Backbone as XML, in Angstrom:
<?xml version="1.0"?>
<chain id="A" units="angstrom">
  <residue number="1" name="MET">
    <atom name="N" x="-18.030" y="-5.990" z="2.999"/>
    <atom name="CA" x="-16.752" y="-5.450" z="3.397"/>
    <atom name="C" x="-15.630" y="-6.467" z="3.156"/>
  </residue>
  <residue number="2" name="ASN">
    <atom name="N" x="-15.912" y="-7.740" z="3.449"/>
    <atom name="CA" x="-14.909" y="-8.775" z="3.194"/>
    <atom name="C" x="-14.575" y="-8.866" z="1.715"/>
  </residue>
  <residue number="3" name="GLU">
    <atom name="N" x="-15.560" y="-8.606" z="0.855"/>
    <atom name="CA" x="-15.303" y="-8.628" z="-0.585"/>
    <atom name="C" x="-14.320" y="-7.526" z="-0.974"/>
  </residue>
  <residue number="4" name="LEU">
    <atom name="N" x="-14.456" y="-6.373" z="-0.347"/>
    <atom name="CA" x="-13.541" y="-5.260" z="-0.613"/>
    <atom name="C" x="-12.118" y="-5.623" z="-0.167"/>
  </residue>
  <residue number="5" name="PHE">
    <atom name="N" x="-11.985" y="-6.186" z="1.037"/>
    <atom name="CA" x="-10.670" y="-6.599" z="1.525"/>
    <atom name="C" x="-10.077" y="-7.698" z="0.647"/>
  </residue>
  <residue number="6" name="SER">
    <atom name="N" x="-10.910" y="-8.641" z="0.219"/>
    <atom name="CA" x="-10.428" y="-9.710" z="-0.654"/>
    <atom name="C" x="-9.957" y="-9.165" z="-1.995"/>
  </residue>
  <residue number="7" name="ALA">
    <atom name="N" x="-10.716" y="-8.215" z="-2.544"/>
    <atom name="CA" x="-10.320" y="-7.611" z="-3.821"/>
    <atom name="C" x="-9.001" y="-6.851" z="-3.676"/>
  </residue>
  <residue number="8" name="LEU">
    <atom name="N" x="-8.842" y="-6.150" z="-2.565"/>
    <atom name="CA" x="-7.592" y="-5.421" z="-2.322"/>
    <atom name="C" x="-6.418" y="-6.390" z="-2.193"/>
  </residue>
  <residue number="9" name="SER">
    <atom name="N" x="-6.607" y="-7.469" z="-1.447"/>
    <atom name="CA" x="-5.547" y="-8.464" z="-1.300"/>
    <atom name="C" x="-5.221" y="-9.138" z="-2.622"/>
  </residue>
  <residue number="10" name="ARG">
    <atom name="N" x="-6.236" y="-9.427" z="-3.411"/>
    <atom name="CA" x="-6.034" y="-10.055" z="-4.713"/>
    <atom name="C" x="-5.240" y="-9.120" z="-5.637"/>
  </residue>
  <residue number="11" name="ALA">
    <atom name="N" x="-5.547" y="-7.826" z="-5.576"/>
    <atom name="CA" x="-4.864" y="-6.866" z="-6.449"/>
    <atom name="C" x="-3.414" y="-6.637" z="-6.009"/>
  </residue>
  <residue number="12" name="LEU">
    <atom name="N" x="-3.167" y="-6.660" z="-4.703"/>
    <atom name="CA" x="-1.832" y="-6.342" z="-4.199"/>
    <atom name="C" x="-0.934" y="-7.560" z="-4.008"/>
  </residue>
  <residue number="13" name="SER">
    <atom name="N" x="-1.504" y="-8.762" z="-3.972"/>
    <atom name="CA" x="-0.718" y="-9.952" z="-3.635"/>
    <atom name="C" x="0.494" y="-10.188" z="-4.545"/>
  </residue>
  <residue number="14" name="PRO">
    <atom name="N" x="0.467" y="-9.863" z="-5.842"/>
    <atom name="CA" x="1.691" y="-10.062" z="-6.630"/>
    <atom name="C" x="2.832" y="-9.136" z="-6.218"/>
  </residue>
  <residue number="15" name="TYR">
    <atom name="N" x="2.525" y="-8.099" z="-5.452"/>
    <atom name="CA" x="3.511" y="-7.077" z="-5.110"/>
    <atom name="C" x="3.904" y="-7.091" z="-3.639"/>
  </residue>
  <residue number="16" name="TYR">
    <atom name="N" x="3.557" y="-8.139" z="-2.886"/>
    <atom name="CA" x="3.850" y="-8.171" z="-1.458"/>
    <atom name="C" x="5.351" y="-8.082" z="-1.168"/>
  </residue>
  <residue number="17" name="THR">
    <atom name="N" x="6.168" y="-8.718" z="-1.977"/>
    <atom name="CA" x="7.616" y="-8.657" z="-1.755"/>
    <atom name="C" x="8.122" y="-7.221" z="-1.917"/>
  </residue>
  <residue number="18" name="GLU">
    <atom name="N" x="7.714" y="-6.573" z="-3.000"/>
    <atom name="CA" x="8.126" y="-5.193" z="-3.234"/>
    <atom name="C" x="7.556" y="-4.259" z="-2.174"/>
  </residue>
  <residue number="19" name="MET">
    <atom name="N" x="6.333" y="-4.515" z="-1.760"/>
    <atom name="CA" x="5.712" y="-3.668" z="-0.741"/>
    <atom name="C" x="6.407" y="-3.824" z="0.611"/>
  </residue>
  <residue number="20" name="SER">
    <atom name="N" x="6.881" y="-5.018" z="0.928"/>
    <atom name="CA" x="7.594" y="-5.196" z="2.189"/>
    <atom name="C" x="8.937" y="-4.466" z="2.149"/>
  </residue>
  <residue number="21" name="ILE">
    <atom name="N" x="9.595" y="-4.443" z="0.984"/>
    <atom name="CA" x="10.831" y="-3.672" z="0.841"/>
    <atom name="C" x="10.531" y="-2.185" z="0.975"/>
  </residue>
  <residue number="22" name="MET">
    <atom name="N" x="9.459" y="-1.739" z="0.356"/>
    <atom name="CA" x="9.066" y="-0.326" z="0.465"/>
    <atom name="C" x="8.764" y="0.042" z="1.917"/>
  </residue>
  <residue number="23" name="LEU">
    <atom name="N" x="8.083" y="-0.836" z="2.619"/>
    <atom name="CA" x="7.733" y="-0.574" z="4.010"/>
    <atom name="C" x="8.994" y="-0.501" z="4.868"/>
  </residue>
  <residue number="24" name="MET">
    <atom name="N" x="9.921" y="-1.419" z="4.667"/>
    <atom name="CA" x="11.171" y="-1.401" z="5.433"/>
    <atom name="C" x="11.973" y="-0.145" z="5.119"/>
  </residue>
  <residue number="25" name="ALA">
    <atom name="N" x="12.040" y="0.236" z="3.863"/>
    <atom name="CA" x="12.761" y="1.452" z="3.489"/>
    <atom name="C" x="12.115" y="2.678" z="4.111"/>
  </residue>
  <residue number="26" name="THR">
    <atom name="N" x="10.799" y="2.712" z="4.153"/>
    <atom name="CA" x="10.095" y="3.841" z="4.750"/>
    <atom name="C" x="10.382" y="3.923" z="6.239"/>
  </residue>
  <residue number="27" name="ILE">
    <atom name="N" x="10.390" y="2.779" z="6.914"/>
    <atom name="CA" x="10.722" y="2.761" z="8.342"/>
    <atom name="C" x="12.141" y="3.284" z="8.566"/>
  </residue>
  <residue number="28" name="LEU">
    <atom name="N" x="13.069" y="2.866" z="7.719"/>
    <atom name="CA" x="14.454" y="3.319" z="7.866"/>
    <atom name="C" x="14.589" y="4.815" z="7.583"/>
  </residue>
  <residue number="29" name="VAL">
    <atom name="N" x="13.818" y="5.331" z="6.654"/>
    <atom name="CA" x="13.872" y="6.772" z="6.375"/>
    <atom name="C" x="13.346" y="7.555" z="7.574"/>
  </residue>
  <residue number="30" name="VAL">
    <atom name="N" x="12.240" y="7.098" z="8.133"/>
    <atom name="CA" x="11.618" y="7.833" z="9.234"/>
    <atom name="C" x="12.459" y="7.731" z="10.506"/>
  </residue>
  <residue number="31" name="TYR">
    <atom name="N" x="13.041" y="6.562" z="10.779"/>
    <atom name="CA" x="13.765" y="6.360" z="12.026"/>
    <atom name="C" x="15.278" y="6.276" z="11.871"/>
  </residue>
  <residue number="32" name="GLY">
    <atom name="N" x="15.797" y="6.498" z="10.678"/>
    <atom name="CA" x="17.240" y="6.443" z="10.458"/>
    <atom name="C" x="18.005" y="7.489" z="11.228"/>
  </residue>
  <residue number="33" name="ASP">
    <atom name="N" x="17.411" y="8.651" z="11.433"/>
    <atom name="CA" x="18.111" y="9.691" z="12.182"/>
    <atom name="C" x="18.306" y="9.299" z="13.645"/>
  </residue>
  <residue number="34" name="ILE">
    <atom name="N" x="17.401" y="8.516" z="14.199"/>
    <atom name="CA" x="17.567" y="8.045" z="15.572"/>
    <atom name="C" x="18.731" y="7.053" z="15.640"/>
  </residue>
  <residue number="35" name="ILE">
    <atom name="N" x="18.784" y="6.146" z="14.667"/>
    <atom name="CA" x="19.888" y="5.182" z="14.614"/>
    <atom name="C" x="21.213" y="5.928" z="14.448"/>
  </residue>
  <residue number="36" name="ASN">
    <atom name="N" x="21.249" y="6.887" z="13.532"/>
    <atom name="CA" x="22.475" y="7.656" z="13.307"/>
    <atom name="C" x="22.884" y="8.428" z="14.557"/>
  </residue>
  <residue number="37" name="GLY">
    <atom name="N" x="21.919" y="8.961" z="15.295"/>
    <atom name="CA" x="22.223" y="9.688" z="16.527"/>
    <atom name="C" x="22.866" y="8.800" z="17.573"/>
  </residue>
  <residue number="38" name="HIS">
    <atom name="N" x="22.350" y="7.578" z="17.722"/>
    <atom name="CA" x="22.948" y="6.644" z="18.681"/>
    <atom name="C" x="24.361" y="6.266" z="18.264"/>
  </residue>
  <residue number="39" name="VAL">
    <atom name="N" x="24.534" y="5.993" z="16.985"/>
    <atom name="CA" x="25.866" y="5.629" z="16.488"/>
    <atom name="C" x="26.818" y="6.802" z="16.646"/>
  </residue>
  <residue number="40" name="LYS">
    <atom name="N" x="26.350" y="8.005" z="16.395"/>
    <atom name="CA" x="27.185" y="9.195" z="16.540"/>
    <atom name="C" x="27.660" y="9.351" z="17.983"/>
  </residue>
  <residue number="41" name="ARG">
    <atom name="N" x="26.751" y="9.118" z="18.917"/>
    <atom name="CA" x="27.123" y="9.213" z="20.323"/>
    <atom name="C" x="28.142" y="8.140" z="20.721"/>
  </residue>
  <residue number="42" name="ILE">
    <atom name="N" x="27.969" y="6.941" z="20.190"/>
    <atom name="CA" x="28.892" y="5.852" z="20.508"/>
    <atom name="C" x="30.271" y="6.109" z="19.905"/>
  </residue>
  <residue number="43" name="LEU">
    <atom name="N" x="30.302" y="6.648" z="18.685"/>
    <atom name="CA" x="31.575" y="6.842" z="17.977"/>
    <atom name="C" x="32.268" y="8.156" z="18.295"/>
  </residue>
  <residue number="44" name="ALA">
    <atom name="N" x="31.658" y="9.028" z="19.064"/>
    <atom name="CA" x="32.212" y="10.361" z="19.322"/>
    <atom name="C" x="33.637" y="10.352" z="19.870"/>
  </residue>
  <residue number="45" name="PRO">
    <atom name="N" x="33.989" y="9.453" z="20.777"/>
    <atom name="CA" x="35.361" y="9.535" z="21.321"/>
    <atom name="C" x="36.453" y="9.009" z="20.393"/>
  </residue>
  <residue number="46" name="TYR">
    <atom name="N" x="36.103" y="8.401" z="19.284"/>
    <atom name="CA" x="37.100" y="7.791" z="18.413"/>
    <atom name="C" x="37.651" y="8.785" z="17.398"/>
  </residue>
  <residue number="47" name="HIS">
    <atom name="N" x="38.766" y="8.394" z="16.791"/>
    <atom name="CA" x="39.442" y="9.230" z="15.794"/>
    <atom name="C" x="38.552" y="9.420" z="14.565"/>
  </residue>
  <residue number="48" name="PHE">
    <atom name="N" x="38.790" y="10.523" z="13.871"/>
    <atom name="CA" x="38.008" y="10.922" z="12.697"/>
    <atom name="C" x="37.906" y="9.811" z="11.655"/>
  </residue>
  <residue number="49" name="THR">
    <atom name="N" x="39.019" y="9.178" z="11.305"/>
    <atom name="CA" x="39.001" y="8.146" z="10.260"/>
    <atom name="C" x="38.202" y="6.916" z="10.692"/>
  </residue>
  <residue number="50" name="ILE">
    <atom name="N" x="38.266" y="6.581" z="11.965"/>
    <atom name="CA" x="37.482" y="5.444" z="12.468"/>
    <atom name="C" x="35.995" y="5.779" z="12.429"/>
  </residue>
  <residue number="51" name="ARG">
    <atom name="N" x="35.651" y="6.996" z="12.839"/>
    <atom name="CA" x="34.232" y="7.419" z="12.801"/>
    <atom name="C" x="33.689" y="7.361" z="11.384"/>
  </residue>
  <residue number="52" name="ILE">
    <atom name="N" x="34.459" y="7.886" z="10.429"/>
    <atom name="CA" x="34.001" y="7.893" z="9.036"/>
    <atom name="C" x="33.864" y="6.476" z="8.510"/>
  </residue>
  <residue number="53" name="SER">
    <atom name="N" x="34.856" y="5.649" z="8.785"/>
    <atom name="CA" x="34.827" y="4.266" z="8.298"/>
    <atom name="C" x="33.630" y="3.504" z="8.863"/>
  </residue>
  <residue number="54" name="LEU">
    <atom name="N" x="33.394" y="3.625" z="10.148"/>
    <atom name="CA" x="32.272" y="2.909" z="10.762"/>
    <atom name="C" x="30.933" y="3.458" z="10.305"/>
  </residue>
  <residue number="55" name="PHE">
    <atom name="N" x="30.864" y="4.761" z="10.038"/>
    <atom name="CA" x="29.612" y="5.319" z="9.523"/>
    <atom name="C" x="29.314" y="4.793" z="8.127"/>
  </residue>
  <residue number="56" name="VAL">
    <atom name="N" x="30.348" y="4.684" z="7.289"/>
    <atom name="CA" x="30.168" y="4.133" z="5.947"/>
    <atom name="C" x="29.732" y="2.670" z="6.035"/>
  </residue>
  <residue number="57" name="VAL">
    <atom name="N" x="30.350" y="1.921" z="6.936"/>
    <atom name="CA" x="29.966" y="0.519" z="7.131"/>
    <atom name="C" x="28.512" y="0.432" z="7.594"/>
  </residue>
  <residue number="58" name="LEU">
    <atom name="N" x="28.128" y="1.309" z="8.523"/>
    <atom name="CA" x="26.734" y="1.322" z="8.985"/>
    <atom name="C" x="25.783" y="1.609" z="7.832"/>
  </residue>
  <residue number="59" name="CYS">
    <atom name="N" x="26.078" y="2.621" z="7.058"/>
    <atom name="CA" x="25.177" y="2.991" z="5.966"/>
    <atom name="C" x="25.134" y="1.936" z="4.867"/>
  </residue>
  <residue number="60" name="ALA">
    <atom name="N" x="26.291" y="1.445" z="4.483"/>
    <atom name="CA" x="26.336" y="0.489" z="3.373"/>
    <atom name="C" x="25.852" y="-0.890" z="3.783"/>
  </residue>
  <residue number="61" name="PHE">
    <atom name="N" x="26.384" y="-1.389" z="4.869"/>
    <atom name="CA" x="26.080" y="-2.761" z="5.250"/>
    <atom name="C" x="24.964" y="-2.853" z="6.288"/>
  </residue>
  <residue number="62" name="GLY">
    <atom name="N" x="24.946" y="-1.936" z="7.236"/>
    <atom name="CA" x="23.925" y="-1.988" z="8.284"/>
    <atom name="C" x="22.527" y="-1.760" z="7.738"/>
  </residue>
  <residue number="63" name="TYR">
    <atom name="N" x="22.349" y="-0.657" z="7.037"/>
    <atom name="CA" x="21.030" y="-0.373" z="6.467"/>
    <atom name="C" x="20.686" y="-1.355" z="5.355"/>
  </residue>
  <residue number="64" name="GLY">
    <atom name="N" x="21.707" y="-1.789" z="4.614"/>
    <atom name="CA" x="21.471" y="-2.802" z="3.586"/>
    <atom name="C" x="20.992" y="-4.105" z="4.189"/>
  </residue>
  <residue number="65" name="ALA">
    <atom name="N" x="21.636" y="-4.525" z="5.275"/>
    <atom name="CA" x="21.221" y="-5.765" z="5.941"/>
    <atom name="C" x="19.837" y="-5.623" z="6.560"/>
  </residue>
  <residue number="66" name="LEU">
    <atom name="N" x="19.564" y="-4.467" z="7.152"/>
    <atom name="CA" x="18.221" y="-4.258" z="7.709"/>
    <atom name="C" x="17.160" y="-4.349" z="6.619"/>
  </residue>
  <residue number="67" name="THR">
    <atom name="N" x="17.453" y="-3.792" z="5.467"/>
    <atom name="CA" x="16.499" y="-3.869" z="4.363"/>
    <atom name="C" x="16.393" y="-5.293" z="3.832"/>
  </residue>
  <residue number="68" name="LEU">
    <atom name="N" x="17.535" y="-5.931" z="3.646"/>
    <atom name="CA" x="17.563" y="-7.272" z="3.075"/>
    <atom name="C" x="16.876" y="-8.301" z="3.964"/>
  </residue>
  <residue number="69" name="TYR">
    <atom name="N" x="17.107" y="-8.218" z="5.279"/>
    <atom name="CA" x="16.532" y="-9.203" z="6.193"/>
    <atom name="C" x="15.259" y="-8.719" z="6.865"/>
  </residue>
  <residue number="70" name="GLY">
    <atom name="N" x="15.083" y="-7.413" z="6.955"/>
    <atom name="CA" x="13.878" y="-6.879" z="7.586"/>
    <atom name="C" x="12.649" y="-6.967" z="6.697"/>
  </residue>
  <residue number="71" name="ALA">
    <atom name="N" x="12.843" y="-6.800" z="5.393"/>
    <atom name="CA" x="11.704" y="-6.852" z="4.471"/>
    <atom name="C" x="11.038" y="-8.224" z="4.453"/>
  </residue>
  <residue number="72" name="PRO">
    <atom name="N" x="11.782" y="-9.324" z="4.344"/>
    <atom name="CA" x="11.112" y="-10.627" z="4.415"/>
    <atom name="C" x="10.444" y="-10.868" z="5.776"/>
  </residue>
  <residue number="73" name="PHE">
    <atom name="N" x="11.042" y="-10.316" z="6.835"/>
    <atom name="CA" x="10.427" y="-10.438" z="8.158"/>
    <atom name="C" x="9.080" y="-9.732" z="8.179"/>
  </residue>
  <residue number="74" name="LEU">
    <atom name="N" x="9.017" y="-8.520" z="7.622"/>
    <atom name="CA" x="7.745" y="-7.796" z="7.577"/>
    <atom name="C" x="6.707" y="-8.543" z="6.750"/>
  </residue>
  <residue number="75" name="LYS">
    <atom name="N" x="7.150" y="-9.118" z="5.634"/>
    <atom name="CA" x="6.236" y="-9.914" z="4.805"/>
    <atom name="C" x="5.739" y="-11.126" z="5.582"/>
  </residue>
  <residue number="76" name="HIS">
    <atom name="N" x="6.614" y="-11.723" z="6.355"/>
    <atom name="CA" x="6.246" y="-12.876" z="7.173"/>
    <atom name="C" x="5.230" y="-12.475" z="8.249"/>
  </residue>
  <residue number="77" name="VAL">
    <atom name="N" x="5.417" y="-11.322" z="8.841"/>
    <atom name="CA" x="4.478" y="-10.836" z="9.865"/>
    <atom name="C" x="3.111" y="-10.581" z="9.246"/>
  </residue>
  <residue number="78" name="ILE">
    <atom name="N" x="3.082" y="-9.955" z="8.079"/>
    <atom name="CA" x="1.808" y="-9.698" z="7.394"/>
    <atom name="C" x="1.139" y="-11.015" z="7.010"/>
  </residue>
  <residue number="79" name="ALA">
    <atom name="N" x="1.936" y="-12.038" z="6.715"/>
    <atom name="CA" x="1.381" y="-13.344" z="6.327"/>
    <atom name="C" x="0.615" y="-14.007" z="7.468"/>
  </residue>
  <residue number="80" name="TYR">
    <atom name="N" x="0.803" y="-13.546" z="8.704"/>
    <atom name="CA" x="0.029" y="-14.077" z="9.825"/>
    <atom name="C" x="-1.433" y="-13.639" z="9.763"/>
  </residue>
  <residue number="81" name="LEU">
    <atom name="N" x="-1.703" y="-12.569" z="9.035"/>
    <atom name="CA" x="-3.089" y="-12.125" z="8.871"/>
    <atom name="C" x="-3.826" y="-13.089" z="7.948"/>
  </residue>
  <residue number="82" name="PRO">
    <atom name="N" x="-5.121" y="-13.234" z="8.122"/>
    <atom name="CA" x="-5.879" y="-14.029" z="7.147"/>
    <atom name="C" x="-5.702" y="-13.434" z="5.746"/>
  </residue>
  <residue number="83" name="TRP">
    <atom name="N" x="-5.754" y="-14.285" z="4.721"/>
    <atom name="CA" x="-5.424" y="-13.860" z="3.363"/>
    <atom name="C" x="-6.197" y="-12.614" z="2.931"/>
  </residue>
  <residue number="84" name="GLN">
    <atom name="N" x="-7.485" y="-12.562" z="3.208"/>
    <atom name="CA" x="-8.280" y="-11.442" z="2.706"/>
    <atom name="C" x="-7.917" y="-10.114" z="3.373"/>
  </residue>
  <residue number="85" name="TYR">
    <atom name="N" x="-7.195" y="-10.151" z="4.518"/>
    <atom name="CA" x="-6.819" y="-8.917" z="5.205"/>
    <atom name="C" x="-5.359" y="-8.524" z="4.992"/>
  </residue>
  <residue number="86" name="GLN">
    <atom name="N" x="-4.614" y="-9.308" z="4.242"/>
    <atom name="CA" x="-3.191" y="-9.005" z="4.061"/>
    <atom name="C" x="-2.968" y="-7.714" z="3.278"/>
  </residue>
  <residue number="87" name="GLY">
    <atom name="N" x="-3.735" y="-7.490" z="2.233"/>
    <atom name="CA" x="-3.605" y="-6.242" z="1.477"/>
    <atom name="C" x="-3.927" y="-5.043" z="2.343"/>
  </residue>
  <residue number="88" name="ALA">
    <atom name="N" x="-4.999" y="-5.153" z="3.117"/>
    <atom name="CA" x="-5.362" y="-4.068" z="4.028"/>
    <atom name="C" x="-4.294" y="-3.902" z="5.111"/>
  </residue>
  <residue number="89" name="GLY">
    <atom name="N" x="-3.633" y="-4.998" z="5.496"/>
    <atom name="CA" x="-2.558" y="-4.919" z="6.479"/>
    <atom name="C" x="-1.383" y="-4.100" z="5.968"/>
  </residue>
  <residue number="90" name="PHE">
    <atom name="N" x="-1.043" y="-4.292" z="4.700"/>
    <atom name="CA" x="0.025" y="-3.481" z="4.113"/>
    <atom name="C" x="-0.379" y="-2.012" z="4.040"/>
  </residue>
  <residue number="91" name="VAL">
    <atom name="N" x="-1.587" y="-1.753" z="3.589"/>
    <atom name="CA" x="-2.053" y="-0.373" z="3.488"/>
    <atom name="C" x="-2.081" y="0.271" z="4.878"/>
  </residue>
  <residue number="92" name="ALA">
    <atom name="N" x="-2.579" y="-0.468" z="5.868"/>
    <atom name="CA" x="-2.630" y="0.053" z="7.236"/>
    <atom name="C" x="-1.228" y="0.293" z="7.786"/>
  </residue>
  <residue number="93" name="SER">
    <atom name="N" x="-0.275" y="-0.562" z="7.422"/>
    <atom name="CA" x="1.109" y="-0.382" z="7.872"/>
    <atom name="C" x="1.703" y="0.907" z="7.317"/>
  </residue>
  <residue number="94" name="PHE">
    <atom name="N" x="1.452" y="1.167" z="6.040"/>
    <atom name="CA" x="1.942" y="2.415" z="5.450"/>
    <atom name="C" x="1.262" y="3.624" z="6.082"/>
  </residue>
  <residue number="95" name="MET">
    <atom name="N" x="-0.009" y="3.500" z="6.363"/>
    <atom name="CA" x="-0.717" y="4.608" z="7.011"/>
    <atom name="C" x="-0.165" y="4.839" z="8.420"/>
  </residue>
  <residue number="96" name="LEU">
    <atom name="N" x="0.136" y="3.754" z="9.141"/>
    <atom name="CA" x="0.704" y="3.877" z="10.483"/>
    <atom name="C" x="2.064" y="4.550" z="10.443"/>
  </residue>
  <residue number="97" name="ILE">
    <atom name="N" x="2.909" y="4.156" z="9.496"/>
    <atom name="CA" x="4.226" y="4.788" z="9.376"/>
    <atom name="C" x="4.064" y="6.266" z="9.022"/>
  </residue>
  <residue number="98" name="GLY">
    <atom name="N" x="3.111" y="6.589" z="8.153"/>
    <atom name="CA" x="2.841" y="7.994" z="7.835"/>
    <atom name="C" x="2.379" y="8.766" z="9.056"/>
  </residue>
  <residue number="99" name="PHE">
    <atom name="N" x="1.519" y="8.158" z="9.859"/>
    <atom name="CA" x="1.046" y="8.796" z="11.091"/>
    <atom name="C" x="2.204" y="9.019" z="12.060"/>
  </residue>
  <residue number="100" name="LEU">
    <atom name="N" x="3.057" y="8.003" z="12.216"/>
    <atom name="CA" x="4.204" y="8.135" z="13.116"/>
    <atom name="C" x="5.192" y="9.183" z="12.610"/>
  </residue>
  <residue number="101" name="ALA">
    <atom name="N" x="5.361" y="9.275" z="11.306"/>
    <atom name="CA" x="6.231" y="10.310" z="10.735"/>
    <atom name="C" x="5.649" y="11.691" z="10.996"/>
  </residue>
  <residue number="102" name="GLU">
    <atom name="N" x="4.351" y="11.804" z="10.894"/>
    <atom name="CA" x="3.697" y="13.091" z="11.174"/>
    <atom name="C" x="3.859" y="13.472" z="12.639"/>
  </residue>
  <residue number="103" name="ARG">
    <atom name="N" x="3.738" y="12.522" z="13.532"/>
    <atom name="CA" x="3.897" y="12.793" z="14.965"/>
    <atom name="C" x="5.316" y="13.232" z="15.298"/>
  </residue>
  <residue number="104" name="ARG">
    <atom name="N" x="6.286" y="12.723" z="14.551"/>
    <atom name="CA" x="7.684" y="13.122" z="14.762"/>
    <atom name="C" x="8.007" y="14.423" z="14.046"/>
  </residue>
  <residue number="105" name="ARG">
    <atom name="N" x="6.987" y="15.026" z="13.426"/>
    <atom name="CA" x="7.170" y="16.258" z="12.643"/>
    <atom name="C" x="8.153" y="16.028" z="11.491"/>
  </residue>
  <residue number="106" name="TYR">
    <atom name="N" x="8.107" y="14.812" z="10.953"/>
    <atom name="CA" x="9.004" y="14.458" z="9.858"/>
    <atom name="C" x="8.463" y="14.933" z="8.520"/>
  </residue>
  <residue number="107" name="ILE">
    <atom name="N" x="7.147" y="15.060" z="8.417"/>
    <atom name="CA" x="6.552" y="15.526" z="7.172"/>
    <atom name="C" x="6.102" y="16.955" z="7.347"/>
  </residue>
</chain>
């Protein structure tokens, strides 16, 4: 079994950076509506132009920053796993996000 995990990690290791970006983007897709709902509630009393401007800032810079800084963080968290389990950790993370999306009736 360890040989299988090692082979998976060996095959995926050149793509860990891209996979962490994919994982962060997937998290933002699944949970972005919750973030938008909170922001919508906070911005509701403000004028239309302020709401639009802050929403654009949130989408352009907020989600961009979450992706830019969150992806290396996720890669760093996966790096805490022993090397032979890192590939399986990424696969398990994607499966967990898929499961959570299914529970939210997102898929």
